[in-house]
PDB file of C-alpha atoms in Angstrom:
ATOM      1  CA  MET A   7     -16.759  40.276 -33.665  1.00 55.00           C
ATOM      2  CA  GLN A   8     -14.248  40.288 -36.561  1.00 61.00           C
ATOM      3  CA  GLU A   9     -12.558  43.482 -37.232  1.00 67.00           C
ATOM      4  CA  ASN A  10     -12.893  44.999 -40.797  1.00 77.00           C
ATOM      5  CA  ARG A  11      -9.745  44.302 -42.690  1.00 77.00           C
ATOM      6  CA  LYS A  12      -8.733  45.737 -46.022  1.00 85.00           C
ATOM      7  CA  PHE A  13      -9.181  43.590 -49.064  1.00 87.00           C
ATOM      8  CA  SER A  14      -6.116  41.478 -49.509  1.00 86.00           C
ATOM      9  CA  VAL A  15      -5.260  39.641 -52.835  1.00 87.00           C
ATOM     10  CA  ILE A  16      -2.997  37.306 -50.709  1.00 87.00           C
ATOM     11  CA  ASP A  17      -5.892  36.337 -48.407  1.00 85.00           C
ATOM     12  CA  ARG A  18      -8.106  35.613 -51.504  1.00 87.00           C
ATOM     13  CA  ILE A  19      -5.349  33.517 -53.058  1.00 88.00           C
ATOM     14  CA  LYS A  20      -4.974  31.575 -49.756  1.00 86.00           C
ATOM     15  CA  SER A  21      -8.771  30.984 -49.666  1.00 90.00           C
ATOM     16  CA  PHE A  22      -8.522  29.338 -53.143  1.00 92.00           C
ATOM     17  CA  LYS A  23      -5.532  27.242 -51.954  1.00 93.00           C
ATOM     18  CA  TYR A  24      -7.593  26.013 -49.014  1.00 93.00           C
ATOM     19  CA  ALA A  25     -10.594  25.163 -51.286  1.00 94.00           C
ATOM     20  CA  PHE A  26      -8.394  23.330 -53.663  1.00 95.00           C
ATOM     21  CA  ASN A  27      -6.825  21.440 -50.792  1.00 95.00           C
ATOM     22  CA  GLY A  28     -10.335  20.602 -49.645  1.00 95.00           C
ATOM     23  CA  LEU A  29     -11.107  19.051 -53.079  1.00 96.00           C
ATOM     24  CA  ARG A  30      -7.834  17.099 -52.971  1.00 96.00           C
ATOM     25  CA  LEU A  31      -8.582  15.683 -49.561  1.00 96.00           C
ATOM     26  CA  PHE A  32     -12.161  14.904 -50.608  1.00 96.00           C
ATOM     27  CA  PHE A  33     -11.142  12.899 -53.617  1.00 95.00           C
ATOM     28  CA  ILE A  34      -8.246  11.269 -51.872  1.00 95.00           C
ATOM     29  CA  ASN A  35     -10.017  10.250 -48.698  1.00 95.00           C
ATOM     30  CA  ASP A  36     -13.673   9.821 -49.669  1.00 95.00           C
ATOM     31  CA  HIS A  37     -14.557   6.520 -51.231  1.00 96.00           C
ATOM     32  CA  ASN A  38     -17.915   7.804 -52.417  1.00 95.00           C
ATOM     33  CA  GLY A  39     -16.321  10.926 -53.806  1.00 95.00           C
ATOM     34  CA  ARG A  40     -14.044   8.824 -55.945  1.00 96.00           C
ATOM     35  CA  ILE A  41     -17.106   6.850 -57.150  1.00 96.00           C
ATOM     36  CA  HIS A  42     -18.877  10.079 -58.025  1.00 96.00           C
ATOM     37  CA  LEU A  43     -15.719  11.304 -59.832  1.00 96.00           C
ATOM     38  CA  PHE A  44     -15.477   8.080 -61.814  1.00 96.00           C
ATOM     39  CA  ALA A  45     -19.151   8.322 -62.834  1.00 97.00           C
ATOM     40  CA  ALA A  46     -18.628  12.039 -63.757  1.00 97.00           C
ATOM     41  CA  LEU A  47     -15.755  11.191 -66.045  1.00 97.00           C
ATOM     42  CA  ILE A  48     -17.806   8.537 -67.749  1.00 97.00           C
ATOM     43  CA  ALA A  49     -20.693  10.999 -68.206  1.00 98.00           C
ATOM     44  CA  ILE A  50     -18.321  13.628 -69.558  1.00 98.00           C
ATOM     45  CA  GLY A  51     -16.654  11.239 -71.919  1.00 98.00           C
ATOM     46  CA  LEU A  52     -20.039  10.005 -73.186  1.00 97.00           C
ATOM     47  CA  SER A  53     -21.139  13.655 -73.561  1.00 98.00           C
ATOM     48  CA  PHE A  54     -18.149  14.334 -75.855  1.00 97.00           C
ATOM     49  CA  TYR A  55     -18.736  11.080 -77.744  1.00 96.00           C
ATOM     50  CA  LEU A  56     -22.478  11.834 -78.326  1.00 97.00           C
ATOM     51  CA  GLN A  57     -21.760  15.491 -79.216  1.00 96.00           C
ATOM     52  CA  LEU A  58     -24.300  16.939 -76.741  1.00 97.00           C
ATOM     53  CA  SER A  59     -25.899  20.373 -77.398  1.00 98.00           C
ATOM     54  CA  ALA A  60     -24.957  23.330 -75.223  1.00 98.00           C
ATOM     55  CA  SER A  61     -28.170  22.921 -73.188  1.00 98.00           C
ATOM     56  CA  GLU A  62     -27.545  19.165 -72.702  1.00 98.00           C
ATOM     57  CA  TRP A  63     -24.064  19.963 -71.492  1.00 98.00           C
ATOM     58  CA  ILE A  64     -25.297  22.443 -68.990  1.00 98.00           C
ATOM     59  CA  ALA A  65     -27.802  19.896 -67.571  1.00 98.00           C
ATOM     60  CA  ILE A  66     -25.119  17.193 -67.317  1.00 98.00           C
ATOM     61  CA  LEU A  67     -22.570  19.526 -65.701  1.00 98.00           C
ATOM     62  CA  ALA A  68     -25.209  20.839 -63.377  1.00 98.00           C
ATOM     63  CA  VAL A  69     -26.183  17.455 -62.056  1.00 98.00           C
ATOM     64  CA  ILE A  70     -22.507  16.250 -61.833  1.00 98.00           C
ATOM     65  CA  ILE A  71     -21.601  19.309 -59.759  1.00 98.00           C
ATOM     66  CA  SER A  72     -24.718  19.045 -57.622  1.00 98.00           C
ATOM     67  CA  VAL A  73     -23.891  15.302 -56.691  1.00 98.00           C
ATOM     68  CA  ILE A  74     -20.244  16.271 -55.869  1.00 98.00           C
ATOM     69  CA  VAL A  75     -21.254  19.211 -53.851  1.00 98.00           C
ATOM     70  CA  ALA A  76     -23.892  17.244 -51.905  1.00 98.00           C
ATOM     71  CA  GLU A  77     -21.225  14.518 -51.226  1.00 98.00           C
ATOM     72  CA  ILE A  78     -18.675  17.132 -50.102  1.00 98.00           C
ATOM     73  CA  ILE A  79     -21.267  18.634 -47.706  1.00 98.00           C
ATOM     74  CA  ASN A  80     -22.267  15.197 -46.523  1.00 98.00           C
ATOM     75  CA  ALA A  81     -18.584  14.157 -45.842  1.00 97.00           C
ATOM     76  CA  SER A  82     -18.085  17.435 -43.943  1.00 97.00           C
ATOM     77  CA  ILE A  83     -21.152  16.801 -41.805  1.00 97.00           C
ATOM     78  CA  GLU A  84     -20.077  13.251 -41.148  1.00 96.00           C
ATOM     79  CA  LYS A  85     -16.591  14.376 -40.081  1.00 96.00           C
ATOM     80  CA  LEU A  86     -17.824  17.089 -37.866  1.00 97.00           C
ATOM     81  CA  ALA A  87     -20.515  14.873 -36.318  1.00 96.00           C
ATOM     82  CA  ASP A  88     -17.840  12.263 -35.545  1.00 95.00           C
ATOM     83  CA  VAL A  89     -15.780  14.773 -33.741  1.00 96.00           C
ATOM     84  CA  VAL A  90     -18.795  16.255 -31.799  1.00 94.00           C
ATOM     85  CA  SER A  91     -20.067  12.853 -30.858  1.00 93.00           C
ATOM     86  CA  PRO A  92     -17.620  10.053 -31.273  1.00 92.00           C
ATOM     87  CA  GLU A  93     -20.021   7.637 -29.520  1.00 94.00           C
ATOM     88  CA  TYR A  94     -23.269   6.715 -31.153  1.00 94.00           C
ATOM     89  CA  HIS A  95     -25.997   9.321 -30.630  1.00 94.00           C
ATOM     90  CA  PRO A  96     -29.513   9.014 -32.083  1.00 95.00           C
ATOM     91  CA  LYS A  97     -29.628  12.683 -33.062  1.00 96.00           C
ATOM     92  CA  ILE A  98     -26.265  12.611 -34.776  1.00 96.00           C
ATOM     93  CA  LYS A  99     -27.559   9.506 -36.738  1.00 96.00           C
ATOM     94  CA  VAL A 100     -30.512  11.636 -37.932  1.00 97.00           C
ATOM     95  CA  VAL A 101     -28.162  14.422 -39.068  1.00 97.00           C
ATOM     96  CA  LYS A 102     -25.959  11.894 -40.926  1.00 97.00           C
ATOM     97  CA  ASP A 103     -28.983  10.242 -42.521  1.00 98.00           C
ATOM     98  CA  LEU A 104     -30.384  13.526 -43.676  1.00 98.00           C
ATOM     99  CA  ALA A 105     -27.027  14.483 -45.299  1.00 98.00           C
ATOM    100  CA  ALA A 106     -26.869  11.121 -46.952  1.00 97.00           C
ATOM    101  CA  ALA A 107     -30.432  11.668 -48.239  1.00 98.00           C
ATOM    102  CA  ALA A 108     -29.354  14.814 -49.834  1.00 98.00           C
ATOM    103  CA  VAL A 109     -26.708  12.950 -51.770  1.00 98.00           C
ATOM    104  CA  LEU A 110     -29.154  10.367 -52.716  1.00 98.00           C
ATOM    105  CA  MET A 111     -31.607  12.821 -54.080  1.00 98.00           C
ATOM    106  CA  ALA A 112     -28.874  14.605 -56.177  1.00 98.00           C
ATOM    107  CA  ALA A 113     -27.651  11.259 -57.477  1.00 97.00           C
ATOM    108  CA  LEU A 114     -31.196  10.166 -58.411  1.00 98.00           C
ATOM    109  CA  VAL A 115     -31.831  13.382 -60.300  1.00 98.00           C
ATOM    110  CA  ALA A 116     -28.423  13.017 -62.054  1.00 98.00           C
ATOM    111  CA  VAL A 117     -29.365   9.409 -63.171  1.00 98.00           C
ATOM    112  CA  VAL A 118     -32.825  10.661 -64.486  1.00 98.00           C
ATOM    113  CA  VAL A 119     -31.202  13.612 -66.338  1.00 98.00           C
ATOM    114  CA  GLY A 120     -28.539  11.226 -67.748  1.00 97.00           C
ATOM    115  CA  LEU A 121     -31.183   8.741 -68.908  1.00 97.00           C
ATOM    116  CA  ILE A 122     -33.254  11.473 -70.534  1.00 98.00           C
ATOM    117  CA  ILE A 123     -30.272  12.881 -72.497  1.00 98.00           C
ATOM    118  CA  PHE A 124     -28.177   9.757 -73.192  1.00 98.00           C
ATOM    119  CA  LEU A 125     -30.815   7.000 -73.979  1.00 96.00           C
ATOM    120  CA  PRO A 126     -32.327   8.488 -77.031  1.00 96.00           C
ATOM    121  CA  LYS A 127     -28.916   9.141 -78.552  1.00 95.00           C
ATOM    122  CA  LEU A 128     -27.472   5.764 -77.590  1.00 94.00           C
ATOM    123  CA  SER A 129     -30.672   3.941 -78.875  1.00 92.00           C
ATOM    124  CA  ARG A 130     -30.115   5.617 -82.313  1.00 91.00           C
ATOM    125  CA  ILE A 131     -26.562   4.352 -82.376  1.00 88.00           C
ATOM    126  CA  ILE A 132     -27.182   0.915 -81.122  1.00 87.00           C
ATOM    127  CA  GLY A 133     -30.678   0.236 -82.602  1.00 74.00           C
TER     128      GLY A 133
END
């Protein structure tokens, strides 16, 4: 059991340092993370260009973050599973597939939200 330590600003700052390092490692080492980041930057650029309302911005940012969070959790599970079971194991495969499914669901919702918000605005500009 961990002892009760006093609140420490230094410890809180270190925890942010670790979190930002995790983000850096994720975007440097995870190919899917870079793909999601690229898609997010396109969506954000399009959002500025189309002058989204505040509620539309909230929806776009929420789905962007949900996809990135799901991908970070998926990458974490995959890395941990590879350490726990370097050899193929059917139960580890199920765990990895479930984590990947979470990313897929978040990405599908992000695409649907993007279509709902962007398509009408783009059709007025194009058509």
